[in-house]
C-alpha cells in the first residue's frame, strides 16, 4: 500500500489529462458531421477524413513512442510527460473558441500534428513510472489500478459530456488540460528505480570499463554497463523483440488488439449513427456504461484476481470476451443491443494492463520506458493500418448501394482481428529472464587470453 500511495500524484495527473480528452469524444462526431455534412446521418467524407487522421497519427506515434520512452529512461518520466500534456491543450482550445467549419479544419490539422507527437505518450510514460516504483509482484495490480483511474476519468468525462453543451464541454476540457500540466509540474516527483532485480538482458550496446572488472585469482567477472542512446535504432527495437519470446508474443497480441481497437474507433460511432441514429447523448450514455464497467473491473476485480489467476489467463479471457462483444454488435438488431453488450467491458478492459505487465517483466529497470514505448509503437502500427482497412469498408457497407445487406460487416471483420489476438495470447507463457553475470574463467585455455587482455 505504501508503494501505491507514492503514485497518488501520477494518478491525479492521468485522471485530469484523460478527463479533458474524454469530455469531447461524444461531441466530436456531431461536430464533424455538422461541419462537413450538415443535416444528414451518413457522411462518407467524415468517415474517410477521420480514418485518414487516425492513420497519420499512427505513423507519428510509431516513430515517437520508442523515442519518448527511451528519452524518459535517460532524462526522467516527468520531463517527458510535460510535452504531451502541454501540446494537447492546443486543439481543445481551438474548438473551445469556435466550432465553425473553418475552425473545425484548423482543429483537424492541429489535432493531427499534435497527436502525431503525443498520442499515447501520457499512458506510455505513466506505465513506465509505475514500473519504476512498484515491485514486480505487485505490478499487475498497479497497472490495473492505473487503468482504473483512466476508466474513472472516462466515467466522469462522459457524465460531463452528457450534461454540458458542446461549446462548454470543449471549454472545460481545455481548462482541465491546462490544470493537468500545472499539477504534474508542481507535485509529481520523478523517481527512477535505483534498486530492484534486472529482469532481462539490456538491448543497448554494452561497454566494459576498468571499474566494471573484478579480478580474483584465476577468474574475473565482467558486469554490464548500459550505454544509453537518445534515439533507438530499428536494430535496437528488433533486439528488444528478440530478448524474450514472451515479449515478442505480447507484441503480436498488441498489434492485432490495436488493429481491432483502431477499427472500432474508426467505424463504431458512424455505424451506430447510420444504423440507429445515435447522437451525442446516446454516445455519452454508451460510454458511461463502458466506463463504469471498466472502472469496477480495474479498481476492484483485477486487484482481487491478479494474485490468484495468471495474467496470461486474464489476457486471454479479456480478448475472448472482447471478440464476442464485437460479433454481437455487428448483428445488432435493436438500439438497446449496444447498451447490453457494453457490460462486456468488465472483462475486456483487462487486456491492456495484462499486456503491459507481461512486457514490463521481460526487461530491466533501466529499460521500462523503452519497452513500453516499443509496445506502444507496435500498437500504433495497428492504428495506422486499421482505418485504411475499416474506414472504406464501413463507408461501403453503410452506403446506399452496399455489396450485400450487412451494415455491420466491418464490425464483424474487426471481431476476427480480436480472435487472432486471442489465439496468439494462448501461446504466451510465464517467462522471466534474469540478466546473467558474465564470468570469464581464466583456467579455461581458450578464454585466458581474453581475461589477461581485459586485465
GROMACS .gro file of C-alpha atoms in nm:
model
  455
    1UNK     CA    1   0.000   0.000   0.000
    2UNK     CA    2   0.290   0.238   0.068
    3UNK     CA    3   0.417   0.184  -0.285
    4UNK     CA    4   0.074   0.261  -0.430
    5UNK     CA    5   0.043   0.571  -0.211
    6UNK     CA    6   0.355   0.711  -0.377
    7UNK     CA    7   0.173   0.704  -0.709
    8UNK     CA    8  -0.107   0.937  -0.597
    9UNK     CA    9   0.017   1.241  -0.788
   10UNK     CA   10   0.067   1.034  -1.102
   11UNK     CA   11  -0.289   0.903  -1.074
   12UNK     CA   12  -0.424   1.259  -1.040
   13UNK     CA   13  -0.224   1.373  -1.343
   14UNK     CA   14  -0.355   1.083  -1.552
   15UNK     CA   15  -0.710   1.147  -1.425
   16UNK     CA   16  -0.710   1.515  -1.524
   17UNK     CA   17  -0.544   1.452  -1.859
   18UNK     CA   18  -0.781   1.169  -1.951
   19UNK     CA   19  -1.083   1.360  -1.825
   20UNK     CA   20  -1.008   1.652  -2.055
   21UNK     CA   21  -0.968   1.420  -2.355
   22UNK     CA   22  -1.281   1.212  -2.292
   23UNK     CA   23  -1.516   1.504  -2.233
   24UNK     CA   24  -1.515   1.596  -2.601
   25UNK     CA   25  -1.535   1.247  -2.752
   26UNK     CA   26  -1.917   1.212  -2.755
   27UNK     CA   27  -1.949   1.552  -2.923
   28UNK     CA   28  -1.675   1.527  -3.184
   29UNK     CA   29  -1.877   1.307  -3.422
   30UNK     CA   30  -2.164   1.556  -3.426
   31UNK     CA   31  -1.920   1.848  -3.465
   32UNK     CA   32  -1.752   1.670  -3.757
   33UNK     CA   33  -2.082   1.583  -3.927
   34UNK     CA   34  -2.218   1.934  -3.880
   35UNK     CA   35  -1.905   2.092  -4.025
   36UNK     CA   36  -1.875   1.857  -4.324
   37UNK     CA   37  -2.224   1.723  -4.399
   38UNK     CA   38  -2.487   1.922  -4.211
   39UNK     CA   39  -2.834   1.768  -4.180
   40UNK     CA   40  -2.752   1.406  -4.273
   41UNK     CA   41  -2.690   1.085  -4.074
   42UNK     CA   42  -2.437   0.926  -4.309
   43UNK     CA   43  -2.131   1.108  -4.443
   44UNK     CA   44  -1.858   0.924  -4.629
   45UNK     CA   45  -1.633   1.233  -4.624
   46UNK     CA   46  -1.641   1.237  -4.242
   47UNK     CA   47  -1.557   0.866  -4.226
   48UNK     CA   48  -1.267   0.898  -4.470
   49UNK     CA   49  -1.125   1.212  -4.304
   50UNK     CA   50  -1.143   1.052  -3.959
   51UNK     CA   51  -0.977   0.738  -4.091
   52UNK     CA   52  -0.704   0.938  -4.265
   53UNK     CA   53  -0.637   1.136  -3.947
   54UNK     CA   54  -0.614   0.817  -3.743
   55UNK     CA   55  -0.367   0.664  -3.990
   56UNK     CA   56  -0.143   0.973  -3.999
   57UNK     CA   57  -0.144   0.994  -3.618
   58UNK     CA   58  -0.045   0.628  -3.612
   59UNK     CA   59   0.255   0.696  -3.835
   60UNK     CA   60   0.374   0.964  -3.595
   61UNK     CA   61   0.329   0.751  -3.287
   62UNK     CA   62   0.518   0.458  -3.442
   63UNK     CA   63   0.822   0.684  -3.463
   64UNK     CA   64   0.773   0.885  -3.144
   65UNK     CA   65   0.671   0.624  -2.885
   66UNK     CA   66   1.005   0.437  -2.874
   67UNK     CA   67   1.194   0.768  -2.883
   68UNK     CA   68   0.993   0.923  -2.599
   69UNK     CA   69   1.015   0.604  -2.395
   70UNK     CA   70   1.392   0.586  -2.442
   71UNK     CA   71   1.442   0.955  -2.362
   72UNK     CA   72   1.241   0.910  -2.043
   73UNK     CA   73   1.481   0.635  -1.936
   74UNK     CA   74   1.759   0.889  -1.967
   75UNK     CA   75   1.605   1.221  -1.860
   76UNK     CA   76   1.318   1.107  -1.636
   77UNK     CA   77   0.945   1.048  -1.675
   78UNK     CA   78   0.837   1.392  -1.551
   79UNK     CA   79   1.040   1.584  -1.807
   80UNK     CA   80   0.893   1.383  -2.093
   81UNK     CA   81   0.536   1.386  -1.953
   82UNK     CA   82   0.537   1.765  -1.978
   83UNK     CA   83   0.550   1.750  -2.358
   84UNK     CA   84   0.232   1.552  -2.448
   85UNK     CA   85   0.019   1.704  -2.172
   86UNK     CA   86   0.109   2.058  -2.276
   87UNK     CA   87   0.061   2.033  -2.652
   88UNK     CA   88  -0.275   1.853  -2.610
   89UNK     CA   89  -0.416   2.186  -2.489
   90UNK     CA   90  -0.388   2.348  -2.834
   91UNK     CA   91  -0.656   2.160  -3.037
   92UNK     CA   92  -0.901   2.166  -2.745
   93UNK     CA   93  -0.864   2.541  -2.714
   94UNK     CA   94  -0.932   2.579  -3.088
   95UNK     CA   95  -1.278   2.419  -3.075
   96UNK     CA   96  -1.344   2.583  -2.738
   97UNK     CA   97  -1.328   2.914  -2.924
   98UNK     CA   98  -1.548   2.816  -3.220
   99UNK     CA   99  -1.687   2.510  -3.399
  100UNK     CA  100  -1.746   2.665  -3.738
  101UNK     CA  101  -1.627   2.486  -4.050
  102UNK     CA  102  -1.310   2.699  -4.066
  103UNK     CA  103  -1.221   2.631  -3.703
  104UNK     CA  104  -1.302   2.263  -3.745
  105UNK     CA  105  -1.043   2.235  -4.023
  106UNK     CA  106  -0.794   2.425  -3.804
  107UNK     CA  107  -0.870   2.180  -3.522
  108UNK     CA  108  -0.833   1.887  -3.762
  109UNK     CA  109  -0.484   1.997  -3.867
  110UNK     CA  110  -0.370   2.087  -3.515
  111UNK     CA  111  -0.509   1.768  -3.367
  112UNK     CA  112  -0.334   1.561  -3.633
  113UNK     CA  113   0.002   1.731  -3.582
  114UNK     CA  114  -0.003   1.732  -3.202
  115UNK     CA  115  -0.133   1.376  -3.177
  116UNK     CA  116   0.143   1.253  -3.410
  117UNK     CA  117   0.386   1.368  -3.143
  118UNK     CA  118   0.193   1.288  -2.828
  119UNK     CA  119  -0.082   1.028  -2.883
  120UNK     CA  120  -0.047   0.762  -2.616
  121UNK     CA  121   0.265   0.920  -2.466
  122UNK     CA  122   0.099   1.001  -2.135
  123UNK     CA  123  -0.015   0.643  -2.087
  124UNK     CA  124   0.320   0.500  -2.200
  125UNK     CA  125   0.519   0.719  -1.960
  126UNK     CA  126   0.273   0.659  -1.676
  127UNK     CA  127   0.318   0.284  -1.718
  128UNK     CA  128   0.696   0.324  -1.708
  129UNK     CA  129   0.665   0.543  -1.396
  130UNK     CA  130   0.459   0.272  -1.225
  131UNK     CA  131   0.717   0.009  -1.320
  132UNK     CA  132   0.989   0.232  -1.171
  133UNK     CA  133   0.816   0.248  -0.835
  134UNK     CA  134   0.635  -0.084  -0.791
  135UNK     CA  135   0.790  -0.423  -0.727
  136UNK     CA  136   0.733  -0.698  -0.980
  137UNK     CA  137   0.496  -0.899  -0.760
  138UNK     CA  138   0.254  -0.606  -0.730
  139UNK     CA  139   0.295  -0.465  -1.079
  140UNK     CA  140  -0.008  -0.631  -1.242
  141UNK     CA  141  -0.241  -0.489  -0.977
  142UNK     CA  142  -0.075  -0.147  -1.003
  143UNK     CA  143  -0.118  -0.140  -1.380
  144UNK     CA  144  -0.482  -0.238  -1.326
  145UNK     CA  145  -0.532   0.048  -1.080
  146UNK     CA  146  -0.372   0.292  -1.324
  147UNK     CA  147  -0.611   0.170  -1.593
  148UNK     CA  148  -0.893   0.202  -1.339
  149UNK     CA  149  -0.803   0.566  -1.280
  150UNK     CA  150  -0.830   0.616  -1.655
  151UNK     CA  151  -1.168   0.444  -1.651
  152UNK     CA  152  -1.283   0.668  -1.366
  153UNK     CA  153  -1.182   0.972  -1.572
  154UNK     CA  154  -1.369   0.812  -1.863
  155UNK     CA  155  -1.685   0.790  -1.648
  156UNK     CA  156  -1.668   1.145  -1.516
  157UNK     CA  157  -1.577   1.283  -1.858
  158UNK     CA  158  -1.871   1.105  -2.015
  159UNK     CA  159  -2.107   1.233  -1.745
  160UNK     CA  160  -1.982   1.586  -1.804
  161UNK     CA  161  -2.033   1.549  -2.179
  162UNK     CA  162  -2.386   1.420  -2.116
  163UNK     CA  163  -2.493   1.731  -1.927
  164UNK     CA  164  -2.272   2.007  -2.072
  165UNK     CA  165  -2.339   2.177  -2.402
  166UNK     CA  166  -2.092   2.107  -2.681
  167UNK     CA  167  -1.937   2.455  -2.654
  168UNK     CA  168  -1.899   2.435  -2.277
  169UNK     CA  169  -1.756   2.081  -2.295
  170UNK     CA  170  -1.466   2.197  -2.511
  171UNK     CA  171  -1.403   2.500  -2.289
  172UNK     CA  172  -1.396   2.294  -1.968
  173UNK     CA  173  -1.176   2.032  -2.137
  174UNK     CA  174  -0.919   2.296  -2.233
  175UNK     CA  175  -0.907   2.428  -1.875
  176UNK     CA  176  -0.868   2.077  -1.730
  177UNK     CA  177  -0.588   2.001  -1.972
  178UNK     CA  178  -0.404   2.311  -1.850
  179UNK     CA  179  -0.469   2.207  -1.489
  180UNK     CA  180  -0.318   1.863  -1.558
  181UNK     CA  181   0.002   2.020  -1.691
  182UNK     CA  182   0.038   2.256  -1.394
  183UNK     CA  183  -0.043   1.986  -1.136
  184UNK     CA  184   0.209   1.745  -1.286
  185UNK     CA  185   0.489   2.003  -1.291
  186UNK     CA  186   0.425   2.112  -0.931
  187UNK     CA  187   0.354   1.785  -0.748
  188UNK     CA  188   0.487   1.484  -0.939
  189UNK     CA  189   0.820   1.353  -0.812
  190UNK     CA  190   1.047   1.191  -1.068
  191UNK     CA  191   1.198   0.878  -0.920
  192UNK     CA  192   1.370   0.635  -1.149
  193UNK     CA  193   1.428   0.293  -0.998
  194UNK     CA  194   1.751   0.278  -0.806
  195UNK     CA  195   1.706  -0.075  -0.682
  196UNK     CA  196   1.537  -0.391  -0.799
  197UNK     CA  197   1.625  -0.703  -0.987
  198UNK     CA  198   1.718  -0.679  -1.351
  199UNK     CA  199   1.473  -0.895  -1.538
  200UNK     CA  200   1.617  -0.914  -1.885
  201UNK     CA  201   1.938  -0.855  -2.071
  202UNK     CA  202   1.966  -0.491  -2.190
  203UNK     CA  203   1.919  -0.441  -2.561
  204UNK     CA  204   2.153  -0.147  -2.592
  205UNK     CA  205   2.525  -0.162  -2.653
  206UNK     CA  206   2.724  -0.281  -2.356
  207UNK     CA  207   3.057  -0.126  -2.266
  208UNK     CA  208   3.322  -0.252  -2.034
  209UNK     CA  209   3.541  -0.021  -1.832
  210UNK     CA  210   3.807  -0.080  -1.572
  211UNK     CA  211   3.554  -0.008  -1.299
  212UNK     CA  212   3.345  -0.299  -1.419
  213UNK     CA  213   3.621  -0.557  -1.381
  214UNK     CA  214   3.666  -0.765  -1.072
  215UNK     CA  215   3.963  -0.999  -1.063
  216UNK     CA  216   4.015  -1.274  -0.812
  217UNK     CA  217   4.267  -1.548  -0.858
  218UNK     CA  218   4.229  -1.724  -1.186
  219UNK     CA  219   3.890  -1.579  -1.273
  220UNK     CA  220   3.744  -1.244  -1.346
  221UNK     CA  221   3.386  -1.119  -1.352
  222UNK     CA  222   3.252  -0.869  -1.602
  223UNK     CA  223   2.944  -0.668  -1.520
  224UNK     CA  224   2.721  -0.500  -1.777
  225UNK     CA  225   2.702  -0.127  -1.815
  226UNK     CA  226   2.440   0.018  -2.045
  227UNK     CA  227   2.541   0.281  -2.295
  228UNK     CA  228   2.231   0.490  -2.349
  229UNK     CA  229   2.141   0.628  -2.686
  230UNK     CA  230   1.884   0.903  -2.704
  231UNK     CA  231   1.726   0.776  -3.022
  232UNK     CA  232   1.681   0.399  -3.055
  233UNK     CA  233   1.754   0.244  -3.390
  234UNK     CA  234   1.541  -0.013  -3.566
  235UNK     CA  235   1.807  -0.265  -3.469
  236UNK     CA  236   1.761  -0.177  -3.101
  237UNK     CA  237   1.388  -0.243  -3.123
  238UNK     CA  238   1.441  -0.569  -3.308
  239UNK     CA  239   1.689  -0.671  -3.040
  240UNK     CA  240   1.428  -0.595  -2.777
  241UNK     CA  241   1.180  -0.822  -2.953
  242UNK     CA  242   1.445  -1.095  -2.965
  243UNK     CA  243   1.528  -1.056  -2.598
  244UNK     CA  244   1.231  -1.269  -2.496
  245UNK     CA  245   0.989  -1.494  -2.679
  246UNK     CA  246   0.723  -1.379  -2.433
  247UNK     CA  247   0.784  -1.014  -2.522
  248UNK     CA  248   0.759  -1.095  -2.893
  249UNK     CA  249   0.431  -1.278  -2.839
  250UNK     CA  250   0.296  -0.988  -2.634
  251UNK     CA  251   0.395  -0.755  -2.919
  252UNK     CA  252   0.197  -0.966  -3.170
  253UNK     CA  253  -0.109  -0.964  -2.942
  254UNK     CA  254  -0.069  -0.587  -2.902
  255UNK     CA  255  -0.063  -0.540  -3.280
  256UNK     CA  256  -0.383  -0.732  -3.351
  257UNK     CA  257  -0.561  -0.591  -3.046
  258UNK     CA  258  -0.469  -0.238  -3.158
  259UNK     CA  259  -0.583  -0.324  -3.509
  260UNK     CA  260  -0.924  -0.416  -3.364
  261UNK     CA  261  -0.943  -0.116  -3.130
  262UNK     CA  262  -0.842   0.120  -3.410
  263UNK     CA  263  -1.107  -0.031  -3.633
  264UNK     CA  264  -1.375   0.024  -3.370
  265UNK     CA  265  -1.257   0.382  -3.325
  266UNK     CA  266  -1.280   0.442  -3.699
  267UNK     CA  267  -1.614   0.271  -3.754
  268UNK     CA  268  -1.828   0.232  -3.443
  269UNK     CA  269  -1.979   0.578  -3.396
  270UNK     CA  270  -2.056   0.618  -3.765
  271UNK     CA  271  -2.208   0.269  -3.769
  272UNK     CA  272  -2.433   0.349  -3.472
  273UNK     CA  273  -2.534   0.685  -3.619
  274UNK     CA  274  -2.629   0.532  -3.955
  275UNK     CA  275  -2.790   0.221  -3.805
  276UNK     CA  276  -2.975   0.364  -3.503
  277UNK     CA  277  -2.941   0.744  -3.544
  278UNK     CA  278  -2.726   0.783  -3.232
  279UNK     CA  279  -2.623   1.137  -3.132
  280UNK     CA  280  -2.405   1.295  -2.863
  281UNK     CA  281  -2.628   1.194  -2.573
  282UNK     CA  282  -2.657   0.830  -2.685
  283UNK     CA  283  -2.280   0.810  -2.735
  284UNK     CA  284  -2.232   0.954  -2.386
  285UNK     CA  285  -2.475   0.703  -2.231
  286UNK     CA  286  -2.298   0.414  -2.402
  287UNK     CA  287  -1.954   0.538  -2.299
  288UNK     CA  288  -2.078   0.584  -1.943
  289UNK     CA  289  -2.178   0.219  -1.917
  290UNK     CA  290  -1.846   0.107  -2.064
  291UNK     CA  291  -1.656   0.338  -1.830
  292UNK     CA  292  -1.840   0.224  -1.517
  293UNK     CA  293  -1.786  -0.140  -1.610
  294UNK     CA  294  -1.417  -0.077  -1.678
  295UNK     CA  295  -1.367   0.120  -1.357
  296UNK     CA  296  -1.530  -0.155  -1.148
  297UNK     CA  297  -1.316  -0.417  -1.317
  298UNK     CA  298  -0.980  -0.242  -1.295
  299UNK     CA  299  -1.012  -0.091  -0.948
  300UNK     CA  300  -1.186  -0.383  -0.777
  301UNK     CA  301  -1.192  -0.700  -0.984
  302UNK     CA  302  -0.837  -0.704  -1.119
  303UNK     CA  303  -0.657  -0.642  -0.785
  304UNK     CA  304  -0.860  -0.930  -0.640
  305UNK     CA  305  -0.795  -1.170  -0.928
  306UNK     CA  306  -0.432  -1.087  -1.012
  307UNK     CA  307  -0.277  -1.266  -0.710
  308UNK     CA  308  -0.464  -1.589  -0.789
  309UNK     CA  309  -0.501  -1.601  -1.167
  310UNK     CA  310  -0.206  -1.572  -1.402
  311UNK     CA  311  -0.205  -1.254  -1.610
  312UNK     CA  312  -0.172  -1.466  -1.925
  313UNK     CA  313  -0.509  -1.626  -1.848
  314UNK     CA  314  -0.671  -1.292  -1.770
  315UNK     CA  315  -0.537  -1.161  -2.101
  316UNK     CA  316  -0.688  -1.448  -2.299
  317UNK     CA  317  -1.020  -1.416  -2.118
  318UNK     CA  318  -1.038  -1.044  -2.192
  319UNK     CA  319  -0.967  -1.097  -2.561
  320UNK     CA  320  -1.226  -1.374  -2.590
  321UNK     CA  321  -1.497  -1.161  -2.432
  322UNK     CA  322  -1.396  -0.863  -2.648
  323UNK     CA  323  -1.432  -1.078  -2.958
  324UNK     CA  324  -1.780  -1.193  -2.851
  325UNK     CA  325  -1.881  -0.830  -2.787
  326UNK     CA  326  -1.775  -0.721  -3.136
  327UNK     CA  327  -1.950  -1.008  -3.311
  328UNK     CA  328  -2.279  -0.936  -3.130
  329UNK     CA  329  -2.253  -0.565  -3.215
  330UNK     CA  330  -2.207  -0.646  -3.583
  331UNK     CA  331  -2.553  -0.808  -3.594
  332UNK     CA  332  -2.724  -0.565  -3.353
  333UNK     CA  333  -3.096  -0.577  -3.428
  334UNK     CA  334  -3.214  -0.301  -3.194
  335UNK     CA  335  -3.076   0.015  -3.037
  336UNK     CA  336  -3.065  -0.149  -2.692
  337UNK     CA  337  -2.811  -0.413  -2.802
  338UNK     CA  338  -2.506  -0.179  -2.786
  339UNK     CA  339  -2.605  -0.087  -2.430
  340UNK     CA  340  -2.642  -0.453  -2.331
  341UNK     CA  341  -2.307  -0.558  -2.478
  342UNK     CA  342  -2.130  -0.265  -2.310
  343UNK     CA  343  -2.120  -0.465  -1.986
  344UNK     CA  344  -1.871  -0.699  -2.157
  345UNK     CA  345  -1.619  -0.424  -2.082
  346UNK     CA  346  -1.594  -0.563  -1.727
  347UNK     CA  347  -1.370  -0.837  -1.866
  348UNK     CA  348  -1.247  -0.684  -2.194
  349UNK     CA  349  -1.064  -0.397  -2.022
  350UNK     CA  350  -0.826  -0.644  -1.855
  351UNK     CA  351  -0.637  -0.684  -2.182
  352UNK     CA  352  -0.414  -0.376  -2.178
  353UNK     CA  353  -0.298  -0.390  -1.812
  354UNK     CA  354  -0.212  -0.759  -1.853
  355UNK     CA  355  -0.015  -0.698  -2.172
  356UNK     CA  356   0.180  -0.412  -2.017
  357UNK     CA  357   0.255  -0.610  -1.704
  358UNK     CA  358   0.376  -0.911  -1.904
  359UNK     CA  359   0.604  -0.687  -2.112
  360UNK     CA  360   0.742  -0.497  -1.811
  361UNK     CA  361   0.865  -0.820  -1.654
  362UNK     CA  362   1.081  -0.901  -1.955
  363UNK     CA  363   1.315  -0.601  -1.924
  364UNK     CA  364   1.529  -0.440  -1.659
  365UNK     CA  365   1.451  -0.124  -1.459
  366UNK     CA  366   1.663   0.094  -1.687
  367UNK     CA  367   1.461  -0.005  -1.995
  368UNK     CA  368   1.099   0.023  -1.882
  369UNK     CA  369   1.041   0.335  -2.089
  370UNK     CA  370   1.191   0.177  -2.398
  371UNK     CA  371   0.987  -0.142  -2.356
  372UNK     CA  372   0.658   0.040  -2.304
  373UNK     CA  373   0.740   0.276  -2.589
  374UNK     CA  374   0.819  -0.016  -2.817
  375UNK     CA  375   0.488  -0.181  -2.732
  376UNK     CA  376   0.303   0.147  -2.790
  377UNK     CA  377   0.480   0.190  -3.123
  378UNK     CA  378   0.378  -0.158  -3.235
  379UNK     CA  379   0.022  -0.081  -3.132
  380UNK     CA  380   0.042   0.237  -3.337
  381UNK     CA  381   0.125   0.035  -3.647
  382UNK     CA  382  -0.211  -0.135  -3.597
  383UNK     CA  383  -0.367   0.209  -3.561
  384UNK     CA  384  -0.220   0.308  -3.898
  385UNK     CA  385  -0.348   0.002  -4.080
  386UNK     CA  386  -0.692  -0.024  -3.921
  387UNK     CA  387  -0.850   0.294  -4.063
  388UNK     CA  388  -0.705   0.216  -4.405
  389UNK     CA  389  -0.886  -0.118  -4.390
  390UNK     CA  390  -1.203  -0.044  -4.198
  391UNK     CA  391  -1.295   0.315  -4.291
  392UNK     CA  392  -1.354   0.230  -4.663
  393UNK     CA  393  -1.523  -0.096  -4.560
  394UNK     CA  394  -1.754   0.088  -4.321
  395UNK     CA  395  -1.838   0.356  -4.575
  396UNK     CA  396  -1.906   0.090  -4.839
  397UNK     CA  397  -2.149  -0.111  -4.627
  398UNK     CA  398  -2.326   0.196  -4.487
  399UNK     CA  399  -2.377   0.346  -4.833
  400UNK     CA  400  -2.699   0.331  -5.029
  401UNK     CA  401  -2.563   0.056  -5.254
  402UNK     CA  402  -2.356  -0.190  -5.045
  403UNK     CA  403  -2.218  -0.513  -5.199
  404UNK     CA  404  -2.469  -0.703  -4.980
  405UNK     CA  405  -2.703  -0.610  -4.699
  406UNK     CA  406  -2.487  -0.632  -4.387
  407UNK     CA  407  -2.433  -0.286  -4.228
  408UNK     CA  408  -2.216  -0.434  -3.953
  409UNK     CA  409  -1.983  -0.631  -4.180
  410UNK     CA  410  -1.683  -0.412  -4.097
  411UNK     CA  411  -1.753  -0.461  -3.725
  412UNK     CA  412  -1.756  -0.839  -3.779
  413UNK     CA  413  -1.417  -0.819  -3.953
  414UNK     CA  414  -1.284  -0.628  -3.653
  415UNK     CA  415  -1.400  -0.918  -3.436
  416UNK     CA  416  -1.184  -1.153  -3.646
  417UNK     CA  417  -0.879  -0.940  -3.559
  418UNK     CA  418  -0.956  -0.980  -3.189
  419UNK     CA  419  -0.990  -1.355  -3.240
  420UNK     CA  420  -0.640  -1.369  -3.391
  421UNK     CA  421  -0.507  -1.181  -3.087
  422UNK     CA  422  -0.687  -1.429  -2.861
  423UNK     CA  423  -0.533  -1.731  -3.036
  424UNK     CA  424  -0.186  -1.576  -3.010
  425UNK     CA  425  -0.237  -1.497  -2.640
  426UNK     CA  426  -0.283  -1.869  -2.569
  427UNK     CA  427   0.082  -1.918  -2.668
  428UNK     CA  428   0.220  -1.674  -2.409
  429UNK     CA  429   0.390  -1.842  -2.117
  430UNK     CA  430   0.534  -1.702  -1.796
  431UNK     CA  431   0.893  -1.625  -1.896
  432UNK     CA  432   1.103  -1.411  -1.661
  433UNK     CA  433   1.457  -1.351  -1.781
  434UNK     CA  434   1.738  -1.269  -1.542
  435UNK     CA  435   2.046  -1.083  -1.656
  436UNK     CA  436   2.333  -1.326  -1.644
  437UNK     CA  437   2.658  -1.221  -1.483
  438UNK     CA  438   2.923  -1.270  -1.746
  439UNK     CA  439   3.212  -1.467  -1.597
  440UNK     CA  440   3.533  -1.547  -1.770
  441UNK     CA  441   3.715  -1.843  -1.618
  442UNK     CA  442   4.086  -1.788  -1.667
  443UNK     CA  443   4.154  -2.157  -1.612
  444UNK     CA  444   3.995  -2.217  -1.948
  445UNK     CA  445   4.277  -2.206  -2.201
  446UNK     CA  446   4.065  -2.056  -2.479
  447UNK     CA  447   3.936  -1.771  -2.258
  448UNK     CA  448   4.255  -1.700  -2.066
  449UNK     CA  449   4.394  -1.464  -2.327
  450UNK     CA  450   4.073  -1.260  -2.322
  451UNK     CA  451   4.087  -1.235  -1.944
  452UNK     CA  452   4.453  -1.132  -1.949
  453UNK     CA  453   4.375  -0.870  -2.212
  454UNK     CA  454   4.097  -0.721  -2.000
  455UNK     CA  455   4.326  -0.706  -1.701
   0.00000   0.00000   0.00000
